[in-house]
PDB file of C-alpha atoms in Angstrom:
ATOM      1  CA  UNK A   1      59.913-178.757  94.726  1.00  0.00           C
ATOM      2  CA  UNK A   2      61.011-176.234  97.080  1.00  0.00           C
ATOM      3  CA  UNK A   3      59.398-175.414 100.610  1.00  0.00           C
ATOM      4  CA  UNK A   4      59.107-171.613 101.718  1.00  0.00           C
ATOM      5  CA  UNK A   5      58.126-171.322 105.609  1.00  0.00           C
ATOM      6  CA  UNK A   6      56.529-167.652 106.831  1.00  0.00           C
ATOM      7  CA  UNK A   7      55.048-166.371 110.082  1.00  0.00           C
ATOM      8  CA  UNK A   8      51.976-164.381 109.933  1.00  0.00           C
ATOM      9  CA  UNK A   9      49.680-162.208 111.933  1.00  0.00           C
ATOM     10  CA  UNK A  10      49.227-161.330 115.761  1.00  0.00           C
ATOM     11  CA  UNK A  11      49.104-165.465 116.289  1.00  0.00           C
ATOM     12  CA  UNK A  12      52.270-166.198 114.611  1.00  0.00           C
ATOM     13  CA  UNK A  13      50.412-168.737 112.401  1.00  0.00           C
ATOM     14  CA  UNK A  14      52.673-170.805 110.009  1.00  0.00           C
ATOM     15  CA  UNK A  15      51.857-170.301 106.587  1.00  0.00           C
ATOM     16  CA  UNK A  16      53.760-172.399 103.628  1.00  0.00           C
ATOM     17  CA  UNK A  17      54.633-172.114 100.255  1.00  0.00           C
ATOM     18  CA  UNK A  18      55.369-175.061  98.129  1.00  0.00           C
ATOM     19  CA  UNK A  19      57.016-173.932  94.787  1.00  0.00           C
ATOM     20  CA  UNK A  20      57.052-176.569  91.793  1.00  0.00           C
ATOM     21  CA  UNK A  21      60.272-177.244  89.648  1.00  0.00           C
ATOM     22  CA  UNK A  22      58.097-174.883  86.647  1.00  0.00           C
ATOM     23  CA  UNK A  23      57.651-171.854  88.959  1.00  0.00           C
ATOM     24  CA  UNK A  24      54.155-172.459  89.676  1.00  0.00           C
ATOM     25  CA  UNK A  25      53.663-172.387  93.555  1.00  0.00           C
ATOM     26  CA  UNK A  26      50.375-173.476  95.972  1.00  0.00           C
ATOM     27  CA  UNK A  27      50.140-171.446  99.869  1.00  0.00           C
ATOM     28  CA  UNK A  28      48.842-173.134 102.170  1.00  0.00           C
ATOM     29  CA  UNK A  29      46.464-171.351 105.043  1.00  0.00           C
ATOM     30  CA  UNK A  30      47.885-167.680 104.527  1.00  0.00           C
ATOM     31  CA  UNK A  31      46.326-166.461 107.545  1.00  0.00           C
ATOM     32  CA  UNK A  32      47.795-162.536 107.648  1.00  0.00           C
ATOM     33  CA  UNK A  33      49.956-160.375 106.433  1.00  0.00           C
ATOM     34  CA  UNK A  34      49.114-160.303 102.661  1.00  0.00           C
ATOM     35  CA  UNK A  35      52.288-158.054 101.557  1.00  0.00           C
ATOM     36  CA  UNK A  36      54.678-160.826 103.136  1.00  0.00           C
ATOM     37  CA  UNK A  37      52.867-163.629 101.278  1.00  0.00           C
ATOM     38  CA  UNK A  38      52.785-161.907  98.194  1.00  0.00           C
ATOM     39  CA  UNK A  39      56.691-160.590  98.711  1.00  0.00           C
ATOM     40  CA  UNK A  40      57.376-164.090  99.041  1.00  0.00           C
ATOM     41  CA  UNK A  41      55.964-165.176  95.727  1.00  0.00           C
ATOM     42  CA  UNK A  42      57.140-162.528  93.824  1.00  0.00           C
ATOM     43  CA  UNK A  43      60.825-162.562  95.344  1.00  0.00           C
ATOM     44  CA  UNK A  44      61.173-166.324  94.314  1.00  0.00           C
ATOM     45  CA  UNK A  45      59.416-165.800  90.504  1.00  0.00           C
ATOM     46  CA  UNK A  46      56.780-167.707  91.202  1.00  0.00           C
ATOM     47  CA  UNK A  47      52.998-167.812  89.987  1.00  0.00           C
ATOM     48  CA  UNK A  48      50.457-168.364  92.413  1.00  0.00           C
ATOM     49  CA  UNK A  49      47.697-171.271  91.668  1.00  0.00           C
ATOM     50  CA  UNK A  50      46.350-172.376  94.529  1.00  0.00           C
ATOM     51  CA  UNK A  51      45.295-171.262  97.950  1.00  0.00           C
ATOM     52  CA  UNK A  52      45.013-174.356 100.156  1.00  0.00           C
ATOM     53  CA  UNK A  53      42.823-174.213 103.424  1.00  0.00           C
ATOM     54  CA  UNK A  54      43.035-176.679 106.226  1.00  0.00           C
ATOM     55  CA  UNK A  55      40.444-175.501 107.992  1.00  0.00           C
ATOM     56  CA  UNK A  56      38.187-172.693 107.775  1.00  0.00           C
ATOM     57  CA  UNK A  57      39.193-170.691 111.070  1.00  0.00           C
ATOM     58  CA  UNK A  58      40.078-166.569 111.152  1.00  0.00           C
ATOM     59  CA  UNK A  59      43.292-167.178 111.772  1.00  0.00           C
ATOM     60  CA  UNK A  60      44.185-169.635 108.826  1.00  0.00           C
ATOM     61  CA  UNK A  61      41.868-167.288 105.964  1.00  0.00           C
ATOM     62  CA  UNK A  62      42.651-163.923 107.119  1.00  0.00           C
ATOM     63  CA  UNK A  63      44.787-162.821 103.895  1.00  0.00           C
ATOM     64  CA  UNK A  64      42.694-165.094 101.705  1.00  0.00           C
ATOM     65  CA  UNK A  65      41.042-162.185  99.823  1.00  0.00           C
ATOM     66  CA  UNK A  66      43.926-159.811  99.084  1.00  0.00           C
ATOM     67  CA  UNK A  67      46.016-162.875  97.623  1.00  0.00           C
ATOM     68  CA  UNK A  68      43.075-164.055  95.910  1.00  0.00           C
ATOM     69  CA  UNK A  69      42.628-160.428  94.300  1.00  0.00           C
ATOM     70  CA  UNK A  70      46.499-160.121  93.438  1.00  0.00           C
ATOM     71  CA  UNK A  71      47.132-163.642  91.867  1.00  0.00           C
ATOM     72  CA  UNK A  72      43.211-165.031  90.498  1.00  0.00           C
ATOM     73  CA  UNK A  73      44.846-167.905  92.956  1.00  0.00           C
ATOM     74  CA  UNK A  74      42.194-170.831  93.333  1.00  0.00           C
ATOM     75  CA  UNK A  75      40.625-171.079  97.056  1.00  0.00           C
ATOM     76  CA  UNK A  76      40.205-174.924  98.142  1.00  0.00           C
ATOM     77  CA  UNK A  77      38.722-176.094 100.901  1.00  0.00           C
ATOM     78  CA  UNK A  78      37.215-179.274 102.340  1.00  0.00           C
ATOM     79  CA  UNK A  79      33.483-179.566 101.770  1.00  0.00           C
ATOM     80  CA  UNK A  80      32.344-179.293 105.203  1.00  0.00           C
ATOM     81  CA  UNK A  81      34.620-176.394 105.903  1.00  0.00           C
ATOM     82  CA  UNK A  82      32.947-174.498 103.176  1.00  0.00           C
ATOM     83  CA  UNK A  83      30.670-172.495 105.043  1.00  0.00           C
ATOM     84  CA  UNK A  84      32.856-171.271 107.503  1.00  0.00           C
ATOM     85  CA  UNK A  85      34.070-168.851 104.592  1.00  0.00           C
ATOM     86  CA  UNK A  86      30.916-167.002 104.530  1.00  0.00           C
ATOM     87  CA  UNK A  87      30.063-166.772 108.105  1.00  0.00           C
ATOM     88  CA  UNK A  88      32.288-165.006 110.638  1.00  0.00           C
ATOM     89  CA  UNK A  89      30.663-166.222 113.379  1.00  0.00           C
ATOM     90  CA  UNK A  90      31.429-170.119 112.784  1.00  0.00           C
ATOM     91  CA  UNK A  91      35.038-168.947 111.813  1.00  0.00           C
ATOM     92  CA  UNK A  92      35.500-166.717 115.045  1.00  0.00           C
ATOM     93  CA  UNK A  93      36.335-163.946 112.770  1.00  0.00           C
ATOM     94  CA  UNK A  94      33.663-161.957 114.327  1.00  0.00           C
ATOM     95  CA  UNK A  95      35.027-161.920 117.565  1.00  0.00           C
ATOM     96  CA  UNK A  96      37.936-160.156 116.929  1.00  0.00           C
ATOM     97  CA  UNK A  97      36.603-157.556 113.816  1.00  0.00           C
ATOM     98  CA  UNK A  98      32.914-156.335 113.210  1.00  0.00           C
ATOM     99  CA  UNK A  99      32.288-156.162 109.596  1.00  0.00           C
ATOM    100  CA  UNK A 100      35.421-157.015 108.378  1.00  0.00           C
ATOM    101  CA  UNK A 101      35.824-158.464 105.095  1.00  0.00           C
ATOM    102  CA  UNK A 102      38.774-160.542 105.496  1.00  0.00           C
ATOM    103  CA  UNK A 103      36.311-162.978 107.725  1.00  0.00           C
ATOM    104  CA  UNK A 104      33.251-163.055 105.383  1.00  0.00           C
ATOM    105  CA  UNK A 105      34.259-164.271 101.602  1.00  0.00           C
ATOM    106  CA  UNK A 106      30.799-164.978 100.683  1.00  0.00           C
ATOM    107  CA  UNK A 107      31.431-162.971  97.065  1.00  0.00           C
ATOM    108  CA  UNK A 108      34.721-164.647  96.575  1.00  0.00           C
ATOM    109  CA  UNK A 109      33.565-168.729  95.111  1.00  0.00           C
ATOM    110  CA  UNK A 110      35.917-171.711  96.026  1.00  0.00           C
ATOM    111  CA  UNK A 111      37.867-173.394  92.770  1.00  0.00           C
ATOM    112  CA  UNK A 112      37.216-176.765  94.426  1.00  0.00           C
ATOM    113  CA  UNK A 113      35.591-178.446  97.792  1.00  0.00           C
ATOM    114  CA  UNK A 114      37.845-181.705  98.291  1.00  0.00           C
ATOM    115  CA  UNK A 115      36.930-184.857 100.552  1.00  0.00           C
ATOM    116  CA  UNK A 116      39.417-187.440 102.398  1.00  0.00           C
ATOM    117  CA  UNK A 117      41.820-189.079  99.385  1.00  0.00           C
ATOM    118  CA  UNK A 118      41.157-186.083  96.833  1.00  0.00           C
ATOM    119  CA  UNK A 119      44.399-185.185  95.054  1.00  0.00           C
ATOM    120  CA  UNK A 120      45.671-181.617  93.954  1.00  0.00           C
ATOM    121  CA  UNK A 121      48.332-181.701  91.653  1.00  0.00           C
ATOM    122  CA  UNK A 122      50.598-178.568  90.483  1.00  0.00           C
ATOM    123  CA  UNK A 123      52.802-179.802  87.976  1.00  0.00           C
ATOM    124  CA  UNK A 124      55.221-182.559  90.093  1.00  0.00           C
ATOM    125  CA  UNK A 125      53.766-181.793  93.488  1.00  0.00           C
ATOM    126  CA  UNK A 126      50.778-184.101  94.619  1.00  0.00           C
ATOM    127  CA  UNK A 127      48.945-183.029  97.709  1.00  0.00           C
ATOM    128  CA  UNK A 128      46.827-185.987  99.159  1.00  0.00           C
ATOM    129  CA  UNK A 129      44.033-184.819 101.158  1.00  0.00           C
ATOM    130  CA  UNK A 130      43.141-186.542 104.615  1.00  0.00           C
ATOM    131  CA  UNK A 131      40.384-185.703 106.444  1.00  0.00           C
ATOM    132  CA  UNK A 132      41.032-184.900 110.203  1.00  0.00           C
ATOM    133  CA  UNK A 133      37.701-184.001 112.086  1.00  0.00           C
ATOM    134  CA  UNK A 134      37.800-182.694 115.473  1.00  0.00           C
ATOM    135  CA  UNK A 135      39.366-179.327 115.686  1.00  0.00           C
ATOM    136  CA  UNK A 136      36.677-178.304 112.656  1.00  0.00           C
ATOM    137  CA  UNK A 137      34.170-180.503 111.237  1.00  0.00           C
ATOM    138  CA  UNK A 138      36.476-180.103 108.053  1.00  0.00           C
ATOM    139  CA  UNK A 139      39.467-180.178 109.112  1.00  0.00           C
ATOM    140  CA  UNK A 140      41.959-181.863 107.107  1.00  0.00           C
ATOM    141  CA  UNK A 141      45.873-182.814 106.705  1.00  0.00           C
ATOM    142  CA  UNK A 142      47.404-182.298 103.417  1.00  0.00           C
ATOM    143  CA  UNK A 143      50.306-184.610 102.787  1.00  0.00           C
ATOM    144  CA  UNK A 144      52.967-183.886 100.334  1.00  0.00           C
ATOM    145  CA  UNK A 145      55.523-186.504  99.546  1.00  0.00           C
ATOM    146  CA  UNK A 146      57.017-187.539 102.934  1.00  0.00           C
ATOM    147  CA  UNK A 147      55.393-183.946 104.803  1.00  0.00           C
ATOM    148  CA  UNK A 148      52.338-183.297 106.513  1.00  0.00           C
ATOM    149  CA  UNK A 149      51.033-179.907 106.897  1.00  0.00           C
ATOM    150  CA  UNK A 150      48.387-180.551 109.479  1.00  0.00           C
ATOM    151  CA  UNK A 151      46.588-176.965 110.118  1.00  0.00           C
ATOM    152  CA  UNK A 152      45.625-176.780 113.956  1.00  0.00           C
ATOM    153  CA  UNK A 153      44.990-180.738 114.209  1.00  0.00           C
ATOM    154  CA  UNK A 154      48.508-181.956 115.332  1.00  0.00           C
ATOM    155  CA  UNK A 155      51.079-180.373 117.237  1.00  0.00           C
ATOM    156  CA  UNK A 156      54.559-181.089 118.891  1.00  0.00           C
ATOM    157  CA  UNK A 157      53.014-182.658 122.150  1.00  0.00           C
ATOM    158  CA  UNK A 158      49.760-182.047 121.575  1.00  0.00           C
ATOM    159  CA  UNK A 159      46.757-181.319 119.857  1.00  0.00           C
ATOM    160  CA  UNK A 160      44.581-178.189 118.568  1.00  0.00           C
ATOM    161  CA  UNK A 161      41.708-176.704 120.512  1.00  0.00           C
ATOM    162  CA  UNK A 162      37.964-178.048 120.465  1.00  0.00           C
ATOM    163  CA  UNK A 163      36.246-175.008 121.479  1.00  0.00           C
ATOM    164  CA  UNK A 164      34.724-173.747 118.557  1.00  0.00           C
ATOM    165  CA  UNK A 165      31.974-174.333 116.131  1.00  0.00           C
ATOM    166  CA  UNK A 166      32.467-178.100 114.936  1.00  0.00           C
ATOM    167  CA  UNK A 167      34.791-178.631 117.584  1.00  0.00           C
ATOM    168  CA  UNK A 168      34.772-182.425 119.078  1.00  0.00           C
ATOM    169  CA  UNK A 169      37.223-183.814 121.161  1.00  0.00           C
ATOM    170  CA  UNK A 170      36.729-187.521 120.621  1.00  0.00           C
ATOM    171  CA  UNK A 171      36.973-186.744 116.704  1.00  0.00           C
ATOM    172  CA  UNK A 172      40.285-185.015 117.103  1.00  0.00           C
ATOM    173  CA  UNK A 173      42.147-187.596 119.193  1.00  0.00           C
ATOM    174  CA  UNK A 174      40.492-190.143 116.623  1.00  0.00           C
ATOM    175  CA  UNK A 175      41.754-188.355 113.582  1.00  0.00           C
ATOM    176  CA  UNK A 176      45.477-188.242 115.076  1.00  0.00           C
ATOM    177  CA  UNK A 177      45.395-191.822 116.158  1.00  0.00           C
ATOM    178  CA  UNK A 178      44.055-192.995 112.204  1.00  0.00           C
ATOM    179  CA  UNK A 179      47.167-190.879 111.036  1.00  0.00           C
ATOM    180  CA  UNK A 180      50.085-192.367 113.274  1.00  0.00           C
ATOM    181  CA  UNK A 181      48.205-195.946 112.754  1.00  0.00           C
ATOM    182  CA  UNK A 182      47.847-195.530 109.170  1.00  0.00           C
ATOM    183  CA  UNK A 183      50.182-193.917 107.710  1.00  0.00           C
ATOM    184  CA  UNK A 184      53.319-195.702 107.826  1.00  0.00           C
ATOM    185  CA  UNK A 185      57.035-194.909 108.168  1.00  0.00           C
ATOM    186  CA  UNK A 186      57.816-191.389 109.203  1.00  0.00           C
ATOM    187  CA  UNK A 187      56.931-187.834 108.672  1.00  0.00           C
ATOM    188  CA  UNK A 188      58.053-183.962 109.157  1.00  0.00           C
ATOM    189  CA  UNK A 189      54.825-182.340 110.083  1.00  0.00           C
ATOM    190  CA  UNK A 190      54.489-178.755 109.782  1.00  0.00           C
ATOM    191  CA  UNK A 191      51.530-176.968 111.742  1.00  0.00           C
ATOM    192  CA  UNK A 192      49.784-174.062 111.599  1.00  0.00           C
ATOM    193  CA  UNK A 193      51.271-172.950 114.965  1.00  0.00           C
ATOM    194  CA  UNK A 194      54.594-173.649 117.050  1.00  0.00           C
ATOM    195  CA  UNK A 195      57.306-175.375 116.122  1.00  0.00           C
ATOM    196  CA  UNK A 196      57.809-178.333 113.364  1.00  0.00           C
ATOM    197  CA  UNK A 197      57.934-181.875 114.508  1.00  0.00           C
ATOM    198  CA  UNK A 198      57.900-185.566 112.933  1.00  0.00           C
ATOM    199  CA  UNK A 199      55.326-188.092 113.087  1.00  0.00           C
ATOM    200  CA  UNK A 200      57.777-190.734 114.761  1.00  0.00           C
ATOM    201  CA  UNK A 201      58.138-187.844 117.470  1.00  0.00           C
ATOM    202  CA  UNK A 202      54.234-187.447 118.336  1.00  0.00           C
ATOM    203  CA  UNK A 203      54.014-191.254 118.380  1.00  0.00           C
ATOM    204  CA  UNK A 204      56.579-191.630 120.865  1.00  0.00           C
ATOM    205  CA  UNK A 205      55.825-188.713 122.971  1.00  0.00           C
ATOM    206  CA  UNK A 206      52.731-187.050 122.281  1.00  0.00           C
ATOM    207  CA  UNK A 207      49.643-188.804 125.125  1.00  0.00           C
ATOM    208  CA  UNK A 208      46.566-187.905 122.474  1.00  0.00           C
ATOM    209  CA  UNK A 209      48.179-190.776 120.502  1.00  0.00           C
ATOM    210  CA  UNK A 210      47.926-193.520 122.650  1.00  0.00           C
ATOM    211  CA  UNK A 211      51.738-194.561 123.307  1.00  0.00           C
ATOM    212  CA  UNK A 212      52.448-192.382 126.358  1.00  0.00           C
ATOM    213  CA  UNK A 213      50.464-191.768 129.469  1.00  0.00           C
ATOM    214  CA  UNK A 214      49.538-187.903 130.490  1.00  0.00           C
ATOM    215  CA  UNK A 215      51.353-188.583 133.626  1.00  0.00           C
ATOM    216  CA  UNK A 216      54.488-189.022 131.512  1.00  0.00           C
ATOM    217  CA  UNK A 217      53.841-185.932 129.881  1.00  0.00           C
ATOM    218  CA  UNK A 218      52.091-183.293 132.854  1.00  0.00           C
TER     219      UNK A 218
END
């Protein structure tokens, strides 16, 4: 399995590629920038399967469409996400571009709506699904072997915004203190912003966890 790292669009978000050992290939939240998405697929002789969503903000599904056009790639989404497709106002897409089709894929249908312990497989590479509530009502963590690409629900030091539709505070601290409690040993966690970090890290060191006061951190 091989891991290909990009940065997309006006937010820098992280967007991933995870390639199997067959040259089959899933991306996870390609948020912008189509052409460099695409690029990366073709430069590496890959076939796209699978677009993977961990959430269903602008920012994560904003070159959704074009891949999905190019490659017949499969969209995936957690259930409650779903609508957040469709609707440009519950995905903030509408705030930043009026009738713009990259934030309303209400013509384009999902391959598959998953739910906390699904499994995706692509030849060797099994993607567990968690389900993280709190930044989005269907939010979600996707954990690949011993990686954890957690969309805007864990960060290095922190955690991701509340603010928006589906947005609850006490169910996104929740949701990162059932994944440093559950899941054991550690992790590299990739986001969907900023820098990587490792599970281990966040327990020591990040305060929404539990192990470390704020006036440690602030």
């Amino acid at each position: 399995m091989k891991l290909i790292k990009l940065k997309v669009g006006p937010m820098d978000n992280n967007c991933y590629i995870l390639a199997s050992g067959q040259g089959n290939s899933l991306v996870i939240d390609p948020g912008a920038e189509a052409d460099t998405i695409l690029q990366a697929v073709t430069s590496n002789q890959l076939s796209l399967r699978y677009i993977l969503l961990t959430h269903g903000h602008f920012d994560h599904i904003g070159a959704v469409r074009e891949v999905h056009q190019q490659t017949g790639a499969g969209i995936i989404i957690s259930q409650q996400d779903a609508e957040m497709l469709s609707d440009p106002e519950k995905n903030v897409g509408a705030r930043f571009a009026q009738d713009d089709n990259r934030y309303n894929l209400a013509d384009i249908p999902t391959e598959r709506l998953v739910n906390n312990g699904d499994i995706i497989t692509l030849d060797e590479i099994n993607v567990e699904v968690i389900s993280t509530p709190g930044h989005t009502k269907g939010s979600v963590v996707f954990k690949v072997d011993d990686m954890l690409f957690t969309g805007d629900t864990l960060f290095a030091g922190t955690i991701g915004i509340v603010t928006h539709y589906g947005g609850s505070l006490a169910e996104e601290i929740a949701s990162v203190k059932r994944l440093a409690e559950t899941l054991e040993g550690d992790y590299a966690v990739f986001p969907g912003h900023e820098k990587e970090t490792t599970l281990e890290t966040e327990r020591r060191t990040n305060p929404y966890l539990g192990n470390v006061s704020y006036d440690d951190c602030f």
